[in-house]
Short mmCIF file of C-alpha atoms in Angstrom, two decimals:
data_model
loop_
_atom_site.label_atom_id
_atom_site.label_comp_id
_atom_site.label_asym_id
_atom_site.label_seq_id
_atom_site.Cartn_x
_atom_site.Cartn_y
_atom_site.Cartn_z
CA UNK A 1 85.47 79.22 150.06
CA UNK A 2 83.79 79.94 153.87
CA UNK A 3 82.40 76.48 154.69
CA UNK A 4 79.55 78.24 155.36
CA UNK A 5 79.25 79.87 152.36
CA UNK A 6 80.53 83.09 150.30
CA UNK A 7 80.46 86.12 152.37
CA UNK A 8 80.34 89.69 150.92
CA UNK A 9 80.36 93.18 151.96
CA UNK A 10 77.28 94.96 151.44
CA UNK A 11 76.54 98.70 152.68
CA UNK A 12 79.19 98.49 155.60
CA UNK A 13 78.61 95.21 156.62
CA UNK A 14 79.87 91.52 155.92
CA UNK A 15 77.06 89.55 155.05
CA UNK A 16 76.30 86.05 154.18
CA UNK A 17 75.47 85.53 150.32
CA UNK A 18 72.31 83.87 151.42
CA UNK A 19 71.40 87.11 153.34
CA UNK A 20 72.40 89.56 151.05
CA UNK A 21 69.13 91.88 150.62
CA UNK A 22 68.54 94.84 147.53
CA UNK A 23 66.13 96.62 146.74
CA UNK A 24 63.96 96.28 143.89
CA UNK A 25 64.08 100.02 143.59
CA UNK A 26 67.67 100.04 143.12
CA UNK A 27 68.37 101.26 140.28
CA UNK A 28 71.41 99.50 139.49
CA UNK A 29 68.40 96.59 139.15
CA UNK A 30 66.34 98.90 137.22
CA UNK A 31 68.18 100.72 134.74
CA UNK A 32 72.10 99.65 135.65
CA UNK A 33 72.62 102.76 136.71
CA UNK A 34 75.87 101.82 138.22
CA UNK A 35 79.49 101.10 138.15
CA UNK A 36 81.70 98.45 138.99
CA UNK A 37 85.53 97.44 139.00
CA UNK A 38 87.22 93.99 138.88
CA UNK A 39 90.75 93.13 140.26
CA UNK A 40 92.83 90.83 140.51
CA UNK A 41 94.15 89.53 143.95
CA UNK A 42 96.89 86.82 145.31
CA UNK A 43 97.66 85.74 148.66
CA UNK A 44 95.77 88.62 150.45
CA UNK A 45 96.88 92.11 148.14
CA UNK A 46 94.89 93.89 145.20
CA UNK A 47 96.84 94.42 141.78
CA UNK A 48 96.98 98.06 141.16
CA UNK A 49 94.26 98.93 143.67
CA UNK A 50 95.07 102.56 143.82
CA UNK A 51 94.69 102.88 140.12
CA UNK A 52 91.40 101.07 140.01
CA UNK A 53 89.55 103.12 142.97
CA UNK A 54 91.13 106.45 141.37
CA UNK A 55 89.15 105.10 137.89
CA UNK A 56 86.24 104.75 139.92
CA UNK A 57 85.97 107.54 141.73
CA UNK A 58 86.08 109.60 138.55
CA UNK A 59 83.63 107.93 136.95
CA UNK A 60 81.35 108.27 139.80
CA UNK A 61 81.77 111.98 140.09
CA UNK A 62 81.11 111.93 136.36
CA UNK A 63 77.55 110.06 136.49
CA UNK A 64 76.87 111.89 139.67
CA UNK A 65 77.02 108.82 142.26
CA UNK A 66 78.14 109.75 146.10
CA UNK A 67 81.37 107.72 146.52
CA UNK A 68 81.55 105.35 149.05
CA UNK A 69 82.26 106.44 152.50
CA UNK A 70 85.95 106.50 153.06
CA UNK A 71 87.29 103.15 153.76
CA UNK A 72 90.48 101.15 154.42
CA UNK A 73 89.66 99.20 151.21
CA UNK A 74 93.15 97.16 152.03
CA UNK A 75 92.26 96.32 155.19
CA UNK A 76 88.47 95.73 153.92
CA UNK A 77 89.50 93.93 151.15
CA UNK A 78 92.02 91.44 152.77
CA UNK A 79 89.09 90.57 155.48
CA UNK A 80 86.59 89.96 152.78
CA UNK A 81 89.49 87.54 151.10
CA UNK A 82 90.05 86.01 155.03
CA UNK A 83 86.15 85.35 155.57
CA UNK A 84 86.16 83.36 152.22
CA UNK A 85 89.29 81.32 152.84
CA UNK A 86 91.02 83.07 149.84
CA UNK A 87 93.87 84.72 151.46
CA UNK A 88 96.80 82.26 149.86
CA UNK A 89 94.90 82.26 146.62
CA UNK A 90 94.57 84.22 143.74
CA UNK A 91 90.72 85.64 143.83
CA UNK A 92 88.55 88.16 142.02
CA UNK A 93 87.74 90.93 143.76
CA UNK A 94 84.78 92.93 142.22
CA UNK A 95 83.60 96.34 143.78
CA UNK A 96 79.85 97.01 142.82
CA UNK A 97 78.35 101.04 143.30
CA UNK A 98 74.93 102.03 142.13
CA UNK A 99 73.17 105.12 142.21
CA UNK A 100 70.29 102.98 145.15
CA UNK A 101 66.76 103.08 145.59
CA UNK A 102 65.83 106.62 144.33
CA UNK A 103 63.38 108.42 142.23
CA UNK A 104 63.42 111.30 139.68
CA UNK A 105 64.44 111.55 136.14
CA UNK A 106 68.36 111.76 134.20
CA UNK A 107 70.46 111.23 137.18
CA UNK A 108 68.71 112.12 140.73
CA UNK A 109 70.92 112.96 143.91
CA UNK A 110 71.42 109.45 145.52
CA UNK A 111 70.24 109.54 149.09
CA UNK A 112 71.89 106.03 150.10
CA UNK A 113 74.14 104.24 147.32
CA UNK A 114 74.44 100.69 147.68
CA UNK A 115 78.22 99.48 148.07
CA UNK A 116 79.28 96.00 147.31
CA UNK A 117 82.11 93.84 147.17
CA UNK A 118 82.52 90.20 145.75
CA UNK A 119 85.27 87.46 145.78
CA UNK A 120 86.09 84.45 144.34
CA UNK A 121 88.63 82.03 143.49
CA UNK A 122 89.97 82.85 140.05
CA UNK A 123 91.71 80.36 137.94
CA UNK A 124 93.89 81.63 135.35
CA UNK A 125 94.34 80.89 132.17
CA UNK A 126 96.84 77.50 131.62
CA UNK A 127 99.92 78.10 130.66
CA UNK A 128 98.80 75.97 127.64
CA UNK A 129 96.06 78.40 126.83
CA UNK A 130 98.68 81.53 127.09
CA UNK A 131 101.07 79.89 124.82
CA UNK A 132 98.30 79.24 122.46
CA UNK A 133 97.25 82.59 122.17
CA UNK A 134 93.39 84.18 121.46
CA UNK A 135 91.44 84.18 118.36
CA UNK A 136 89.85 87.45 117.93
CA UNK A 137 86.49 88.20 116.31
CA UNK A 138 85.88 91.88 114.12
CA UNK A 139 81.86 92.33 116.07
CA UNK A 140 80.74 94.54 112.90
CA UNK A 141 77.14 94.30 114.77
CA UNK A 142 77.01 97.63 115.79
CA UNK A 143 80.20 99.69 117.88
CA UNK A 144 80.88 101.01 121.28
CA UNK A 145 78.40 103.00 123.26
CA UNK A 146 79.12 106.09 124.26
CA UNK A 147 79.70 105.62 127.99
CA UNK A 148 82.17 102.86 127.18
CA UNK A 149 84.91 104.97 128.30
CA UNK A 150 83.15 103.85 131.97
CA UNK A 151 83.28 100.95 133.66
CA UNK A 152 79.15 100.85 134.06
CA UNK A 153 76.73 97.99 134.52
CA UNK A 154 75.39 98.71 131.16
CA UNK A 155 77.71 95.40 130.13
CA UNK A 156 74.95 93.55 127.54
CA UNK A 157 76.58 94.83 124.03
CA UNK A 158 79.81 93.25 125.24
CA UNK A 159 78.14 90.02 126.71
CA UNK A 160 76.13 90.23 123.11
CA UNK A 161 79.64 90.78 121.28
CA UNK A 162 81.70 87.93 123.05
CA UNK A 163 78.71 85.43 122.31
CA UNK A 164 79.04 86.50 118.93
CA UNK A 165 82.81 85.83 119.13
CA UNK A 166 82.56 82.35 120.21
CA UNK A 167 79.23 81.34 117.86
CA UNK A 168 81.76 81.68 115.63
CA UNK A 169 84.42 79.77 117.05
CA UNK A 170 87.31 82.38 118.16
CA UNK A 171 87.89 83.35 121.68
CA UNK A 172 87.02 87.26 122.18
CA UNK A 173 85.77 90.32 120.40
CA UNK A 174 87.33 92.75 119.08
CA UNK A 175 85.06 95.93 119.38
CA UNK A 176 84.95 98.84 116.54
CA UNK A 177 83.70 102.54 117.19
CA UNK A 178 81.49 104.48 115.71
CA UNK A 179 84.09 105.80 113.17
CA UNK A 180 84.62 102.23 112.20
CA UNK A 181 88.34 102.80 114.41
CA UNK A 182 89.49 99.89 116.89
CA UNK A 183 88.78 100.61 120.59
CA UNK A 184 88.85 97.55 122.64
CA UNK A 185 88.01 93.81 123.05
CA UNK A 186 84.92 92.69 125.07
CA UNK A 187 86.89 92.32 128.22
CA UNK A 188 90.19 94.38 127.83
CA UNK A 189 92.36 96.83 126.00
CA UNK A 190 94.62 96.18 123.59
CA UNK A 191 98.40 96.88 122.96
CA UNK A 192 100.33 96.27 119.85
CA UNK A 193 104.24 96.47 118.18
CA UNK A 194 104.46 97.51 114.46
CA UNK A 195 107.85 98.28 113.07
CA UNK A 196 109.42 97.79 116.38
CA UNK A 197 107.56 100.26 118.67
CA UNK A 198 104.54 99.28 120.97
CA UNK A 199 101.15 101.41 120.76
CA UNK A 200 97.67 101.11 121.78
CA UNK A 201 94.13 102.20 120.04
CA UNK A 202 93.04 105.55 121.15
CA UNK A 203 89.20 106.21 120.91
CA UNK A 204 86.89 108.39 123.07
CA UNK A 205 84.80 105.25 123.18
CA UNK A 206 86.43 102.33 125.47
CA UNK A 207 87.66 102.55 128.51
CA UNK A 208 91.04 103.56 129.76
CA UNK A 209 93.04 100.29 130.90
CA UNK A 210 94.60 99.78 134.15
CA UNK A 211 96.41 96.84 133.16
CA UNK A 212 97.92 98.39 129.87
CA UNK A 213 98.94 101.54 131.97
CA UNK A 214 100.72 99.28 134.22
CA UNK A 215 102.24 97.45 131.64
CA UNK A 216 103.17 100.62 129.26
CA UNK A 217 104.99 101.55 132.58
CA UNK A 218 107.09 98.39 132.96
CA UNK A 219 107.83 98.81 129.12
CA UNK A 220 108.75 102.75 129.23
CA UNK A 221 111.14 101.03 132.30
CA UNK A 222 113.19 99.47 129.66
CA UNK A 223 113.53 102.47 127.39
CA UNK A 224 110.09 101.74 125.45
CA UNK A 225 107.79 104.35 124.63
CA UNK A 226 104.25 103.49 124.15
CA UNK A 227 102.55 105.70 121.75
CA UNK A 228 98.49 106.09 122.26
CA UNK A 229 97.10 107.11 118.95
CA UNK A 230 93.75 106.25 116.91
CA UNK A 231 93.83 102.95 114.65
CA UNK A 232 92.24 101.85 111.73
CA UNK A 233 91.41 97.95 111.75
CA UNK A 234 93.56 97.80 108.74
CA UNK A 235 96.64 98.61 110.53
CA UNK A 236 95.52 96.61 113.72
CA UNK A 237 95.45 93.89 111.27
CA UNK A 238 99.36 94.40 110.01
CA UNK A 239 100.89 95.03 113.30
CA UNK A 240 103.62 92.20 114.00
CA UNK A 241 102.45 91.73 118.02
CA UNK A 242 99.01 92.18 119.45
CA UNK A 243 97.94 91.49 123.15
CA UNK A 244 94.56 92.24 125.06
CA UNK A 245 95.25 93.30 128.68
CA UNK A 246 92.89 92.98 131.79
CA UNK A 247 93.10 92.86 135.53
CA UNK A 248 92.52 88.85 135.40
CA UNK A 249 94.39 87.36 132.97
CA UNK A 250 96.90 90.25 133.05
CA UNK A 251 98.06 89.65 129.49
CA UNK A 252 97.17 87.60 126.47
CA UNK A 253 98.69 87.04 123.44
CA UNK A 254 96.80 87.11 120.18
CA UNK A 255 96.91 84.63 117.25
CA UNK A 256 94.73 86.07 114.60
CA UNK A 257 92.38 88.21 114.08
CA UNK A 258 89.09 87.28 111.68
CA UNK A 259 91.41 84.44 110.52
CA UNK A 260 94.17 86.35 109.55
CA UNK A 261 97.73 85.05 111.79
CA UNK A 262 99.45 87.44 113.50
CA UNK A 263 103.23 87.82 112.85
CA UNK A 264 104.77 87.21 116.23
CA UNK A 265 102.28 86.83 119.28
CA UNK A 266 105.63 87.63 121.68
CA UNK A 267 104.58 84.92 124.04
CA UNK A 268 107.61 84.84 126.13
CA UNK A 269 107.31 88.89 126.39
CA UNK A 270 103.57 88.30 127.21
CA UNK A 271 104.90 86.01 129.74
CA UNK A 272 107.59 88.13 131.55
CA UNK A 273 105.07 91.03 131.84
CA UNK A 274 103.01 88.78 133.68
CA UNK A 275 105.12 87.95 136.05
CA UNK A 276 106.27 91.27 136.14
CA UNK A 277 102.73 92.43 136.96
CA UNK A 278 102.35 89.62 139.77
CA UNK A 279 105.89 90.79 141.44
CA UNK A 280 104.75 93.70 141.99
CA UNK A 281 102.19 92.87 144.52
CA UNK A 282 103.75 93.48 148.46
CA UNK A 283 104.29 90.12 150.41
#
């Protein structure tokens, strides 16, 4: 970290955390009327930064936010990681966009968007903790919003769902729609084998996952075809392998799910896409 603290990038400039300034009126504050993305970084470069501005440029069209003003987001990005004495580690990178300080009712024309970008040192999960594999948690409580399939600030149901996951002693949520189908976990998508062939749940409620795009590419590499189709929790429950997949972590294996084992977590798979994932990042 900057001995003199953690700088960030707010609205074009780099600014001392302790000097960082919003608006009340910003309605990110207000209403989280916003959107944000989190990546992964190590020594200096983004994980699959092209794929996580692309996801967050549509989404800002969609919700009718201006996107930022066109940056070198690599060269902004490594600076941010050099200011904070984070360039040979691996960090979090987390790009913040809300709609600003503006009036009117649905979604107004922005007149100045605020635009901000956070690091930090991330430690991974131990290699203890990946071998051990996750615990997941059915939240019944409820099922995914509707804007799930964006990344917005509107994050409390899946802060509310992951408490509920670890009141009761497991390690994540595992989040149902509307239709009672799977969709995601609280923090990442999901990917599963059942008779031999790899699949994810497909549900116009969660959000479409970098990470398990990336790694359904380094699978379809090896002459696997990942098939996206809609699940019942039934047959999430009998699949042989499941993982959950973010831009942290990367990917995690899971043990059980509501208490029932799972056949093979594939933690030596899990493992090799992970290092797959890192390798991929240039030098």
């Amino acid at each position: 970290m900057h001995p003199q603290g953690q700088i960030l990038w707010l609205n074009g400039r780099f600014v001392e955390l302790e000097k960082a300034r919003l608006s009340p009126l910003d309605r990110g504050f207000l209403y989280g009327d916003g959107l944000f993305e989190t990546m992964r970084a190590q020594k200096g470069s983004v994980l699959c930064l092209a794929a996580h501005l692309e996801r967050l440029h549509r989404s800002l069209a969609e919700l009718r936010i201006s996107s930022p003003p066109r940056l070198n987001w690599q060269t902004v990005l490594r600076e941010l990681l050099s200011r904070n004495g984070l360039l040979d580690d691996t960090a979090t990178v987390k790009i913040i966009v809300t709609r600003g300080p503006c009036a009117g009712p649905g979604l107004p024309p922005d007149a100045h968007p605020t635009v901000c970008i956070l690091v930090q040192r991330y430690v991974p999960p131990t290699p203890e903790l990946y071998q051990k594999g996750w615990r997941l948690h059915v939240f019944r409580e409820g099922f995914s919003p509707p804007l799930a399939s964006r990344k917005t600030l509107n994050y409390l149901y899946f802060l509310v769902a992951r408490q509920a996951a670890m009141d009761a002693g497991m390690d994540e949520a595992l989040i149902l729609d509307h239709h009672g189908r799977v969709a995601e976990t609280s923090v990442g998508c999901l990917l599963a084998r059942s008779h031999g062939r790899w699949w994810t749940p497909a549900s116009p409620y969660q959000l479409s996952g970098v990470t398990v795009a990336a790694v359904s590419d380094l699978l379809h590499s090896e002459g696997a075809k990942v098939e996206r189709r809609p699940c019942a929790l039934e047959e999430l429950l009998s699949a042989r392998t499941v993982w959950v997949l973010n831009s942290l972590m990367l990917v995690m294996p899971v043990r059980e799910i509501d208490g029932q084992p799972v056949g093979d977590p594939a933690f030596l798979e899990a493992s090799r896409m992970r290092k797959s994932l890192v390798s991929r990042l240039p030098e």
